[in-house]
Amino acid sequence: MKNNSFLVRLEPSMKLRNIGVNLLGIYSRKSDGRGFTTLHSTLKTGSYWAYTHIFTPHEPSDVNDFLLELGNKGYGLMTLQAKLDIPITEKLSAQLVGDTFMLNNEGNNVGKKLGNEFGAQLTAKVGKYMNLEFGAPVAKLGKAGKAIYQGNDKSTVNEIFARLQLEF
């Protein structure tokens, strides 16, 4: 049994003054008809691998996402994501994210565009070990995204989330 599937991940980061800037690029490819398979795909679970909230699981909003995993159900995946971590005060910070997701192999004659997502999250330090996180992302689905995740013509998905977390 031969499997020539592969994945490449690049994630450079830097600081611009006091703002953290991160980029994430991922390319996974199928080449044998079975597709690139991850443990998360096999177990039908998600993993925290991306910056987004709707397409992928993300800690404070991990309740109703699309469970997009690195192998993308065997279609392969290409994504470019950006994240800004912005300190506002000593106890308040913001995070802005944006991305694009595409299939590497056209599926069901609907093109390759899964969609784009943009989101904002605020984190308030409310105690020595406690944070309140809240935010709102919006995803604009492409034709492939509508076919795979919605099964209808709905093109925009919105979410509002909040989480109070005790961290040790």
Coordinates of C-alpha atoms in Angstrom, one line a residue:
M1 CA 0.0 0.0 0.0
K2 CA 1.6 3.2 -1.2
N3 CA 0.7 6.6 0.2
N4 CA 2.4 9.7 -1.2
S5 CA 0.4 12.2 0.7
F6 CA 2.2 15.0 2.5
L7 CA 1.7 18.2 4.6
V8 CA 3.9 21.3 4.8
R9 CA 3.4 23.9 7.6
L10 CA 5.2 27.2 7.9
E11 CA 4.5 29.6 10.8
P12 CA 6.7 32.7 11.0
S13 CA 6.1 35.2 13.8
M14 CA 7.5 38.5 14.9
K15 CA 6.9 41.5 17.1
L16 CA 6.1 45.0 15.6
R17 CA 6.6 47.2 18.6
N18 CA 4.5 45.4 21.2
I19 CA 2.1 43.7 18.7
G20 CA 2.6 40.0 18.0
V21 CA 2.3 39.2 14.3
N22 CA 1.9 35.5 13.2
L23 CA 1.4 34.0 9.8
L24 CA 0.4 30.4 9.2
G25 CA 0.6 28.6 5.9
I26 CA -0.4 25.0 5.4
Y27 CA -0.5 22.8 2.3
S28 CA -1.6 19.2 2.4
R29 CA -2.0 17.0 -0.6
K30 CA -3.5 13.7 -1.5
S31 CA -2.0 11.6 -4.2
D32 CA -3.3 8.1 -4.0
G33 CA -7.1 8.4 -3.9
R34 CA -7.3 7.8 -0.1
G35 CA -6.2 11.3 0.8
F36 CA -4.1 12.8 3.5
T37 CA -5.5 11.2 6.7
T38 CA -4.9 12.5 10.2
L39 CA -5.6 11.0 13.6
H40 CA -8.3 13.6 14.1
S41 CA -10.0 12.7 10.8
T42 CA -10.0 9.0 11.8
L43 CA -11.5 9.8 15.2
K44 CA -13.8 12.5 13.9
T45 CA -12.5 15.0 16.3
G46 CA -11.0 18.4 15.9
S47 CA -7.7 19.8 17.0
Y48 CA -6.3 23.2 17.8
W49 CA -4.1 23.8 14.8
A50 CA -5.5 27.1 13.3
Y51 CA -6.2 30.7 14.3
T52 CA -9.9 30.6 13.3
H53 CA -13.1 30.0 15.2
I54 CA -15.7 28.8 12.7
F55 CA -13.8 26.6 10.3
T56 CA -11.7 25.0 13.0
P57 CA -12.0 24.4 16.8
H58 CA -10.5 27.2 18.8
E59 CA -10.5 27.3 22.6
P60 CA -13.1 29.8 23.6
S61 CA -15.4 29.2 20.7
D62 CA -15.0 25.4 20.5
V63 CA -18.7 24.5 20.3
N64 CA -20.1 24.6 16.8
D65 CA -17.3 24.7 14.3
F66 CA -16.9 22.9 11.0
L67 CA -14.1 20.6 12.3
L68 CA -11.9 21.3 9.4
E69 CA -8.8 19.1 9.9
L70 CA -5.5 19.2 8.1
G71 CA -6.4 16.5 5.6
N72 CA -9.7 18.1 4.8
K73 CA -11.6 14.9 4.4
G74 CA -9.1 13.6 1.8
Y75 CA -9.4 16.7 -0.5
G76 CA -6.1 18.2 0.7
L77 CA -6.0 21.8 2.1
M78 CA -4.3 25.0 1.4
T79 CA -4.7 27.8 3.9
L80 CA -3.0 31.1 4.7
Q81 CA -3.9 32.7 8.0
A82 CA -2.8 35.8 9.9
K83 CA -3.1 36.7 13.6
L84 CA -2.4 40.0 15.5
D85 CA -2.0 39.9 19.3
I86 CA -2.5 43.4 20.5
P87 CA -2.0 44.4 24.2
I88 CA -4.4 47.2 25.1
T89 CA -3.8 47.6 28.8
E90 CA -2.1 45.4 31.4
K91 CA -5.3 43.5 31.9
L92 CA -6.9 43.7 28.5
S93 CA -5.7 42.4 25.1
A94 CA -7.2 41.9 21.6
Q95 CA -6.6 39.3 19.0
L96 CA -7.5 39.8 15.3
V97 CA -7.5 36.9 12.8
G98 CA -8.1 36.4 9.1
D99 CA -7.7 33.5 6.8
T100 CA -8.5 31.8 3.5
F101 CA -9.2 28.1 3.1
M102 CA -9.1 26.2 -0.2
L103 CA -9.3 22.6 -1.4
N104 CA -6.2 21.2 -3.2
N105 CA -8.3 18.8 -5.2
E106 CA -11.6 20.0 -6.7
G107 CA -14.5 18.1 -5.1
N108 CA -18.1 17.6 -6.4
N109 CA -17.6 20.1 -9.3
V110 CA -18.0 23.1 -6.9
G111 CA -14.5 24.6 -7.2
K112 CA -11.8 24.8 -4.6
K113 CA -12.8 27.8 -2.4
L114 CA -13.9 26.8 1.1
G115 CA -14.1 30.3 2.3
N116 CA -12.6 33.2 4.3
E117 CA -13.0 34.0 8.0
F118 CA -12.3 37.1 10.0
G119 CA -12.6 37.4 13.8
A120 CA -11.9 39.5 16.8
Q121 CA -11.4 38.4 20.4
L122 CA -10.9 40.4 23.6
T123 CA -9.3 38.8 26.7
A124 CA -9.7 40.4 30.1
K125 CA -7.6 39.3 33.0
V126 CA -10.2 39.3 35.9
G127 CA -8.0 37.5 38.5
K128 CA -4.6 36.1 39.0
Y129 CA -5.5 32.8 37.3
M130 CA -8.8 33.8 35.6
N131 CA -9.5 35.2 32.1
L132 CA -12.7 36.3 30.5
E133 CA -12.5 35.8 26.7
F134 CA -15.2 37.0 24.3
G135 CA -15.4 37.7 20.6
A136 CA -17.1 37.4 17.3
P137 CA -16.0 35.8 14.0
V138 CA -17.7 35.8 10.6
A139 CA -17.0 33.3 7.8
K140 CA -17.9 33.8 4.2
L141 CA -18.2 30.5 2.5
G142 CA -17.1 29.7 -1.1
K143 CA -19.0 27.2 -3.4
A144 CA -17.0 24.3 -2.0
G145 CA -17.6 25.4 1.6
K146 CA -21.3 25.7 1.0
A147 CA -21.4 22.2 -0.5
I148 CA -19.3 20.5 2.2
Y149 CA -20.4 22.3 5.4
Q150 CA -23.9 23.7 4.7
G151 CA -25.5 21.6 2.0
N152 CA -27.4 24.8 1.0
D153 CA -26.8 28.3 -0.3
K154 CA -26.2 30.0 3.0
S155 CA -23.0 32.0 2.4
T156 CA -22.3 33.7 5.7
V157 CA -21.8 32.1 9.1
N158 CA -21.6 34.3 12.3
E159 CA -20.8 33.4 15.9
I160 CA -20.6 35.2 19.2
F161 CA -18.8 33.5 22.1
A162 CA -17.6 34.1 25.6
R163 CA -15.7 32.0 28.1
L164 CA -14.6 32.5 31.7
Q165 CA -11.6 30.2 32.4
L166 CA -9.6 29.4 35.4
E167 CA -6.0 28.6 34.4
F168 CA -3.2 27.2 36.6

